[in-house]
PDB file of C-alpha atoms and ligand atoms in Angstrom:
ATOM      1  CA  MET A   7      -1.147  20.944 -14.094  1.00  0.00           C
ATOM      2  CA  SER A   8       0.012  17.622 -12.702  1.00  0.00           C
ATOM      3  CA  GLN A   9      -1.257  15.346 -15.501  1.00  0.00           C
ATOM      4  CA  ILE A  10      -2.819  13.087 -12.844  1.00  0.00           C
ATOM      5  CA  VAL A  11      -6.329  14.459 -12.948  1.00  0.00           C
ATOM      6  CA  ILE A  12      -8.007  15.341 -16.264  1.00  0.00           C
ATOM      7  CA  ALA A  13      -7.075  18.995 -16.917  1.00  0.00           C
ATOM      8  CA  ALA A  14     -10.675  20.246 -17.037  1.00  0.00           C
ATOM      9  CA  VAL A  15     -11.478  18.519 -13.732  1.00  0.00           C
ATOM     10  CA  GLU A  16      -8.341  19.886 -12.096  1.00  0.00           C
ATOM     11  CA  ARG A  17      -9.233  23.389 -13.315  1.00  0.00           C
ATOM     12  CA  TYR A  18     -12.764  22.935 -11.965  1.00  0.00           C
ATOM     13  CA  MET A  19     -11.465  21.912  -8.523  1.00  0.00           C
ATOM     14  CA  ASN A  20      -8.921  24.726  -8.451  1.00  0.00           C
ATOM     15  CA  ASP A  21     -11.605  27.258  -9.381  1.00  0.00           C
ATOM     16  CA  LEU A  22     -13.573  26.208  -6.293  1.00  0.00           C
ATOM     17  CA  ILE A  23     -10.712  27.143  -3.989  1.00  0.00           C
ATOM     18  CA  PRO A  24     -11.318  30.496  -2.309  1.00  0.00           C
ATOM     19  CA  GLU A  25      -8.803  33.299  -2.791  1.00  0.00           C
ATOM     20  CA  ARG A  26      -5.831  33.125  -0.462  1.00  0.00           C
ATOM     21  CA  ASP A  27      -4.541  35.955   1.686  1.00  0.00           C
ATOM     22  CA  PRO A  28      -2.018  38.340   0.066  1.00  0.00           C
ATOM     23  CA  VAL A  29       1.050  36.602   1.566  1.00  0.00           C
ATOM     24  CA  LEU A  30       0.153  33.136   0.254  1.00  0.00           C
ATOM     25  CA  ARG A  31      -0.839  34.636  -3.125  1.00  0.00           C
ATOM     26  CA  GLU A  32       2.491  36.453  -3.342  1.00  0.00           C
ATOM     27  CA  MET A  33       4.322  33.211  -2.504  1.00  0.00           C
ATOM     28  CA  GLU A  34       2.399  31.311  -5.198  1.00  0.00           C
ATOM     29  CA  GLU A  35       3.409  33.934  -7.751  1.00  0.00           C
ATOM     30  CA  TYR A  36       7.023  34.004  -6.581  1.00  0.00           C
ATOM     31  CA  ALA A  37       7.193  30.191  -6.730  1.00  0.00           C
ATOM     32  CA  GLU A  38       5.765  30.119 -10.240  1.00  0.00           C
ATOM     33  CA  GLN A  39       8.113  32.811 -11.517  1.00  0.00           C
ATOM     34  CA  ASN A  40      11.159  31.166  -9.934  1.00  0.00           C
ATOM     35  CA  ASN A  41      10.337  27.507 -10.594  1.00  0.00           C
ATOM     36  CA  ILE A  42      10.043  26.643  -6.921  1.00  0.00           C
ATOM     37  CA  PRO A  43       7.908  23.499  -6.592  1.00  0.00           C
ATOM     38  CA  ILE A  44       5.473  24.308  -3.776  1.00  0.00           C
ATOM     39  CA  VAL A  45       2.432  22.169  -2.917  1.00  0.00           C
ATOM     40  CA  GLY A  46       0.011  24.859  -4.084  1.00  0.00           C
ATOM     41  CA  PRO A  47      -3.377  25.761  -2.601  1.00  0.00           C
ATOM     42  CA  ALA A  48      -5.230  22.441  -3.130  1.00  0.00           C
ATOM     43  CA  VAL A  49      -2.655  20.428  -1.179  1.00  0.00           C
ATOM     44  CA  GLY A  50      -2.020  23.334   1.211  1.00  0.00           C
ATOM     45  CA  ARG A  51      -5.676  23.209   2.165  1.00  0.00           C
ATOM     46  CA  LEU A  52      -5.493  19.448   2.673  1.00  0.00           C
ATOM     47  CA  LEU A  53      -2.488  19.865   4.997  1.00  0.00           C
ATOM     48  CA  PHE A  54      -4.367  22.563   6.904  1.00  0.00           C
ATOM     49  CA  GLN A  55      -7.470  20.373   7.158  1.00  0.00           C
ATOM     50  CA  LEU A  56      -5.550  17.310   8.379  1.00  0.00           C
ATOM     51  CA  ALA A  57      -3.576  19.280  10.961  1.00  0.00           C
ATOM     52  CA  LEU A  58      -6.827  20.773  12.258  1.00  0.00           C
ATOM     53  CA  ALA A  59      -8.548  17.368  12.368  1.00  0.00           C
ATOM     54  CA  LEU A  60      -5.652  15.890  14.342  1.00  0.00           C
ATOM     55  CA  GLN A  61      -5.428  18.951  16.585  1.00  0.00           C
ATOM     56  CA  ALA A  62      -1.750  18.751  15.708  1.00  0.00           C
ATOM     57  CA  ARG A  63       0.702  20.313  18.136  1.00  0.00           C
ATOM     58  CA  ARG A  64       4.031  19.079  16.758  1.00  0.00           C
ATOM     59  CA  VAL A  65       4.706  18.982  13.025  1.00  0.00           C
ATOM     60  CA  PHE A  66       8.035  18.128  11.407  1.00  0.00           C
ATOM     61  CA  GLU A  67       8.395  19.244   7.808  1.00  0.00           C
ATOM     62  CA  MET A  68      11.090  17.712   5.591  1.00  0.00           C
ATOM     63  CA  GLY A  69      11.902  20.142   2.754  1.00  0.00           C
ATOM     64  CA  SER A  70      10.142  23.448   3.332  1.00  0.00           C
ATOM     65  CA  ALA A  71      11.612  25.724   0.614  1.00  0.00           C
ATOM     66  CA  ILE A  72      10.154  29.244   0.962  1.00  0.00           C
ATOM     67  CA  GLY A  73       7.742  28.168   3.700  1.00  0.00           C
ATOM     68  CA  TYR A  74       4.483  27.910   1.749  1.00  0.00           C
ATOM     69  CA  SER A  75       3.404  24.521   3.148  1.00  0.00           C
ATOM     70  CA  THR A  76       4.875  25.644   6.482  1.00  0.00           C
ATOM     71  CA  ILE A  77       2.378  28.515   6.685  1.00  0.00           C
ATOM     72  CA  TRP A  78      -0.608  26.283   5.913  1.00  0.00           C
ATOM     73  CA  LEU A  79       0.496  23.864   8.661  1.00  0.00           C
ATOM     74  CA  ALA A  80       1.428  26.577  11.167  1.00  0.00           C
ATOM     75  CA  ARG A  81      -1.988  28.189  10.808  1.00  0.00           C
ATOM     76  CA  ALA A  82      -3.627  24.884  11.754  1.00  0.00           C
ATOM     77  CA  VAL A  83      -1.592  23.747  14.756  1.00  0.00           C
ATOM     78  CA  THR A  84      -2.864  24.373  18.278  1.00  0.00           C
ATOM     79  CA  ASP A  85      -2.036  27.679  20.001  1.00  0.00           C
ATOM     80  CA  ASP A  86       0.965  26.102  21.715  1.00  0.00           C
ATOM     81  CA  GLY A  87       1.868  24.171  18.549  1.00  0.00           C
ATOM     82  CA  ILE A  88       5.126  24.203  16.629  1.00  0.00           C
ATOM     83  CA  VAL A  89       6.103  23.436  13.049  1.00  0.00           C
ATOM     84  CA  TYR A  90       9.718  22.486  12.440  1.00  0.00           C
ATOM     85  CA  TYR A  91      10.773  24.031   9.117  1.00  0.00           C
ATOM     86  CA  THR A  92      13.772  22.360   7.430  1.00  0.00           C
ATOM     87  CA  ASP A  93      15.638  23.189   4.265  1.00  0.00           C
ATOM     88  CA  GLY A  94      19.207  22.904   3.030  1.00  0.00           C
ATOM     89  CA  ASP A  95      19.220  26.267   1.274  1.00  0.00           C
ATOM     90  CA  PRO A  96      19.938  29.360   3.423  1.00  0.00           C
ATOM     91  CA  ASP A  97      18.289  31.698   0.900  1.00  0.00           C
ATOM     92  CA  ASN A  98      15.085  29.669   1.133  1.00  0.00           C
ATOM     93  CA  LEU A  99      15.233  29.842   4.917  1.00  0.00           C
ATOM     94  CA  ALA A 100      15.695  33.631   4.951  1.00  0.00           C
ATOM     95  CA  ARG A 101      12.777  34.044   2.551  1.00  0.00           C
ATOM     96  CA  ALA A 102      10.624  31.638   4.606  1.00  0.00           C
ATOM     97  CA  GLU A 103      11.352  33.567   7.807  1.00  0.00           C
ATOM     98  CA  ALA A 104      10.227  36.808   6.185  1.00  0.00           C
ATOM     99  CA  TYR A 105       7.047  35.247   4.762  1.00  0.00           C
ATOM    100  CA  CYS A 106       6.201  33.519   8.062  1.00  0.00           C
ATOM    101  CA  ARG A 107       6.638  36.804   9.915  1.00  0.00           C
ATOM    102  CA  ARG A 108       4.270  38.557   7.498  1.00  0.00           C
ATOM    103  CA  ALA A 109       1.797  35.652   7.676  1.00  0.00           C
ATOM    104  CA  GLY A 110       1.676  35.947  11.461  1.00  0.00           C
ATOM    105  CA  VAL A 111       3.017  32.462  12.211  1.00  0.00           C
ATOM    106  CA  TYR A 112       6.678  33.203  12.924  1.00  0.00           C
ATOM    107  CA  ASN A 113       6.327  32.274  16.611  1.00  0.00           C
ATOM    108  CA  ARG A 114       4.921  28.871  15.742  1.00  0.00           C
ATOM    109  CA  VAL A 115       7.799  27.892  13.462  1.00  0.00           C
ATOM    110  CA  THR A 116      11.267  26.661  14.410  1.00  0.00           C
ATOM    111  CA  PHE A 117      13.624  27.202  11.479  1.00  0.00           C
ATOM    112  CA  LEU A 118      16.306  24.541  10.973  1.00  0.00           C
ATOM    113  CA  LEU A 119      18.935  24.780   8.225  1.00  0.00           C
ATOM    114  CA  GLY A 120      20.558  21.625   6.822  1.00  0.00           C
ATOM    115  CA  ASN A 121      19.701  18.057   5.923  1.00  0.00           C
ATOM    116  CA  ALA A 122      16.231  17.223   7.240  1.00  0.00           C
ATOM    117  CA  LEU A 123      17.246  13.582   7.590  1.00  0.00           C
ATOM    118  CA  GLU A 124      19.892  14.651  10.104  1.00  0.00           C
ATOM    119  CA  LEU A 125      18.056  17.594  11.657  1.00  0.00           C
ATOM    120  CA  ILE A 126      15.232  15.348  12.853  1.00  0.00           C
ATOM    121  CA  ASP A 127      17.732  13.679  15.212  1.00  0.00           C
ATOM    122  CA  GLN A 128      18.193  17.040  16.956  1.00  0.00           C
ATOM    123  CA  VAL A 129      14.512  17.288  17.875  1.00  0.00           C
ATOM    124  CA  GLU A 130      13.267  14.958  20.591  1.00  0.00           C
ATOM    125  CA  GLY A 131       9.910  13.237  20.831  1.00  0.00           C
ATOM    126  CA  GLN A 132       7.207  12.170  18.452  1.00  0.00           C
ATOM    127  CA  PHE A 133       5.192  14.218  15.997  1.00  0.00           C
ATOM    128  CA  ASP A 134       1.519  14.455  15.157  1.00  0.00           C
ATOM    129  CA  ILE A 135       2.486  14.981  11.522  1.00  0.00           C
ATOM    130  CA  VAL A 136       5.659  14.408   9.535  1.00  0.00           C
ATOM    131  CA  PHE A 137       5.362  16.017   6.101  1.00  0.00           C
ATOM    132  CA  ASN A 138       7.845  14.715   3.533  1.00  0.00           C
ATOM    133  CA  ASP A 139       8.640  16.940   0.542  1.00  0.00           C
ATOM    134  CA  VAL A 140      12.437  16.583   0.139  1.00  0.00           C
ATOM    135  CA  ASP A 141      14.139  15.688  -3.144  1.00  0.00           C
ATOM    136  CA  LYS A 142      12.527  12.463  -4.224  1.00  0.00           C
ATOM    137  CA  TYR A 143      15.562  10.157  -4.314  1.00  0.00           C
ATOM    138  CA  GLN A 144      15.579  10.402  -0.498  1.00  0.00           C
ATOM    139  CA  TYR A 145      12.014   9.161   0.015  1.00  0.00           C
ATOM    140  CA  PRO A 146      12.858   5.597   1.177  1.00  0.00           C
ATOM    141  CA  GLN A 147      15.407   7.019   3.655  1.00  0.00           C
ATOM    142  CA  VAL A 148      12.724   9.406   4.922  1.00  0.00           C
ATOM    143  CA  PHE A 149      10.443   6.455   5.633  1.00  0.00           C
ATOM    144  CA  TYR A 150      13.097   4.561   7.603  1.00  0.00           C
ATOM    145  CA  LYS A 151      14.124   7.717   9.457  1.00  0.00           C
ATOM    146  CA  THR A 152      10.686   9.020  10.407  1.00  0.00           C
ATOM    147  CA  ALA A 153       8.355   6.013  10.780  1.00  0.00           C
ATOM    148  CA  ALA A 154       9.097   5.632  14.476  1.00  0.00           C
ATOM    149  CA  ARG A 155       8.789   9.387  15.048  1.00  0.00           C
ATOM    150  CA  VAL A 156       5.089   9.591  14.124  1.00  0.00           C
ATOM    151  CA  ARG A 157       2.850   9.161  17.152  1.00  0.00           C
ATOM    152  CA  GLN A 158       0.075   6.584  17.230  1.00  0.00           C
ATOM    153  CA  GLY A 159      -2.878   8.222  15.478  1.00  0.00           C
ATOM    154  CA  GLY A 160      -0.556  10.640  13.695  1.00  0.00           C
ATOM    155  CA  LEU A 161       0.189  10.985   9.995  1.00  0.00           C
ATOM    156  CA  LEU A 162       3.205  10.563   7.746  1.00  0.00           C
ATOM    157  CA  ILE A 163       2.298  12.628   4.681  1.00  0.00           C
ATOM    158  CA  ALA A 164       4.302  12.754   1.448  1.00  0.00           C
ATOM    159  CA  ASP A 165       3.895  14.910  -1.644  1.00  0.00           C
ATOM    160  CA  ASN A 166       4.538  13.947  -5.301  1.00  0.00           C
ATOM    161  CA  VAL A 167       3.999  10.223  -4.771  1.00  0.00           C
ATOM    162  CA  LEU A 168       2.484   9.859  -8.278  1.00  0.00           C
ATOM    163  CA  TRP A 169       5.273  11.951  -9.837  1.00  0.00           C
ATOM    164  CA  SER A 170       3.259  13.166 -12.847  1.00  0.00           C
ATOM    165  CA  GLY A 171       2.204   9.545 -13.437  1.00  0.00           C
ATOM    166  CA  ARG A 172       5.774   8.347 -13.999  1.00  0.00           C
ATOM    167  CA  VAL A 173       5.485   5.850 -11.115  1.00  0.00           C
ATOM    168  CA  ALA A 174       3.000   3.918 -13.257  1.00  0.00           C
ATOM    169  CA  GLY A 175       5.147   4.016 -16.411  1.00  0.00           C
ATOM    170  CA  GLU A 176       8.360   2.435 -17.649  1.00  0.00           C
ATOM    171  CA  GLU A 177      10.779   5.060 -16.278  1.00  0.00           C
ATOM    172  CA  GLN A 178      13.608   3.615 -14.231  1.00  0.00           C
ATOM    173  CA  ASP A 179      15.393   6.778 -13.171  1.00  0.00           C
ATOM    174  CA  HIS A 180      16.620   7.121  -9.600  1.00  0.00           C
ATOM    175  CA  TRP A 181      13.901   9.523  -8.411  1.00  0.00           C
ATOM    176  CA  THR A 182      10.963   7.567  -9.864  1.00  0.00           C
ATOM    177  CA  GLU A 183      12.320   4.291  -8.470  1.00  0.00           C
ATOM    178  CA  ALA A 184      12.772   5.881  -5.042  1.00  0.00           C
ATOM    179  CA  ILE A 185       9.159   7.089  -5.006  1.00  0.00           C
ATOM    180  CA  ARG A 186       7.951   3.622  -6.057  1.00  0.00           C
ATOM    181  CA  GLN A 187       9.973   2.102  -3.229  1.00  0.00           C
ATOM    182  CA  PHE A 188       8.580   4.641  -0.756  1.00  0.00           C
ATOM    183  CA  ASN A 189       5.017   3.867  -1.872  1.00  0.00           C
ATOM    184  CA  ARG A 190       5.598   0.131  -1.370  1.00  0.00           C
ATOM    185  CA  LEU A 191       7.052   0.789   2.077  1.00  0.00           C
ATOM    186  CA  ILE A 192       4.125   2.878   3.289  1.00  0.00           C
ATOM    187  CA  TYR A 193       1.553   0.398   1.973  1.00  0.00           C
ATOM    188  CA  GLU A 194       3.351  -2.680   3.332  1.00  0.00           C
ATOM    189  CA  ALA A 195       4.283  -1.345   6.783  1.00  0.00           C
ATOM    190  CA  PRO A 196       1.984  -3.120   9.277  1.00  0.00           C
ATOM    191  CA  ASP A 197       1.967  -0.141  11.643  1.00  0.00           C
ATOM    192  CA  PHE A 198       0.670   2.295   8.978  1.00  0.00           C
ATOM    193  CA  PHE A 199      -2.578   2.471   7.042  1.00  0.00           C
ATOM    194  CA  THR A 200      -1.984   4.324   3.781  1.00  0.00           C
ATOM    195  CA  THR A 201      -4.075   5.963   1.095  1.00  0.00           C
ATOM    196  CA  ILE A 202      -2.751   7.890  -1.895  1.00  0.00           C
ATOM    197  CA  VAL A 203      -4.987  10.804  -2.762  1.00  0.00           C
ATOM    198  CA  PRO A 204      -4.598  11.586  -6.489  1.00  0.00           C
ATOM    199  CA  LEU A 205      -4.761  15.315  -5.855  1.00  0.00           C
ATOM    200  CA  ARG A 206      -2.355  17.462  -7.900  1.00  0.00           C
ATOM    201  CA  ASP A 207       0.797  15.268  -8.060  1.00  0.00           C
ATOM    202  CA  GLY A 208      -0.426  12.627  -5.595  1.00  0.00           C
ATOM    203  CA  ILE A 209      -0.228  12.903  -1.840  1.00  0.00           C
ATOM    204  CA  SER A 210       0.109   9.918   0.476  1.00  0.00           C
ATOM    205  CA  LEU A 211      -1.541   9.814   3.878  1.00  0.00           C
ATOM    206  CA  SER A 212      -0.172   7.139   6.206  1.00  0.00           C
ATOM    207  CA  LEU A 213      -1.969   6.824   9.519  1.00  0.00           C
ATOM    208  CA  LYS A 214       0.141   5.397  12.343  1.00  0.00           C
ATOM    209  CA  LEU A 215      -1.845   2.532  13.849  1.00  0.00           C
ATOM    210  CA  TYR A 216       0.456   1.695  16.742  1.00  0.00           C
ATOM    211  CA  SER A 217       3.896   2.585  18.085  1.00  0.00           C
TER     212      SER A 217
HETATM  213  C1  LIG B  14       9.475  20.591  -3.220  1.00  0.00           C
HETATM  214  S1  LIG B  14      10.417  21.754  -2.336  1.00  0.00           S
HETATM  215  C2  LIG B  14       9.498  21.997  -0.864  1.00  0.00           C
HETATM  216  C3  LIG B  14       8.246  22.794  -1.051  1.00  0.00           C
HETATM  217  C4  LIG B  14       7.475  23.072   0.220  1.00  0.00           C
HETATM  218  N1  LIG B  14       7.178  21.859   0.938  1.00  0.00           N
HETATM  219  C5  LIG B  14       6.186  23.771  -0.102  1.00  0.00           C
HETATM  220  O1  LIG B  14       5.281  23.107  -0.612  1.00  0.00           O
HETATM  221  O2  LIG B  14       6.071  24.968   0.118  1.00  0.00           O
HETATM  222  C6  LIG B  14      11.734  20.780  -1.791  1.00  0.00           C
HETATM  223  C7  LIG B  14      12.727  21.516  -0.903  1.00  0.00           C
HETATM  224  O3  LIG B  14      13.426  20.529  -0.169  1.00  0.00           O
HETATM  225  C8  LIG B  14      14.742  20.965   0.022  1.00  0.00           C
HETATM  226  N2  LIG B  14      15.484  19.741   0.297  1.00  0.00           N
HETATM  227  C9  LIG B  14      15.734  18.685  -0.524  1.00  0.00           C
HETATM  228  N3  LIG B  14      16.356  17.696   0.127  1.00  0.00           N
HETATM  229  C10 LIG B  14      16.507  18.136   1.418  1.00  0.00           C
HETATM  230  C11 LIG B  14      17.042  17.581   2.604  1.00  0.00           C
HETATM  231  N4  LIG B  14      17.563  16.355   2.633  1.00  0.00           N
HETATM  232  N5  LIG B  14      17.016  18.317   3.733  1.00  0.00           N
HETATM  233  C12 LIG B  14      16.484  19.550   3.742  1.00  0.00           C
HETATM  234  N6  LIG B  14      15.946  20.131   2.649  1.00  0.00           N
HETATM  235  C13 LIG B  14      15.950  19.428   1.523  1.00  0.00           C
HETATM  236  C14 LIG B  14      15.124  21.707  -1.234  1.00  0.00           C
HETATM  237  O4  LIG B  14      16.097  22.680  -0.950  1.00  0.00           O
HETATM  238  C15 LIG B  14      13.779  22.313  -1.633  1.00  0.00           C
HETATM  239  O5  LIG B  14      13.702  23.650  -1.193  1.00  0.00           O
END
């Protein structure tokens, strides 16, 4: 539970979500048992829905862990589409490769190991979607690094932008402050139109208005 939405309402919404396929279910269980913070099915479905709506062909993911959000996105991109997976942990990457193979999306994913903020420089062109889910202290840097890489009409999406409600409290730790700064940046940028959806831990959707 994220503590953003009233627990009973969150449970109600989660109960509406249809059962996932065995690979995603296994990943959800593995993530829970090993304290890996994945987006979960509610946000996974939103990512899937947005990628479908945009007919996304090029997606760059910042912080992909075991590849759970990667699979949701890869299942939604066009037939010739590609999702760039990034993570700094080689064990995560190996696990993500195995899951993506079993989920039938391996050919739509390019696996990149290292710092997503540097790896994005190795990939040319603009993206239909940039999905930001790296460690939170890096969020402002992610904005500066990726804003110009989202195509007009594309989306910069970020997870955890309400950070269990801490963004609205008195906390002044590095991670909370960085998320607050990121949220100000995406709302104030004239070339983006942003909405925070208070789903799970808060997810920001920033539509690129012009390049
Ligand atoms: C919240 S998890 C990602 C979960 C994933 N998006 C999902 O929902 O399935 C964050 C991941 O980002 C990785 N990470 C953090 N900072 C990073 C960076 N600068 N570059 C690449 N990976 C990073 C961590 O290793 C961790 O696996």
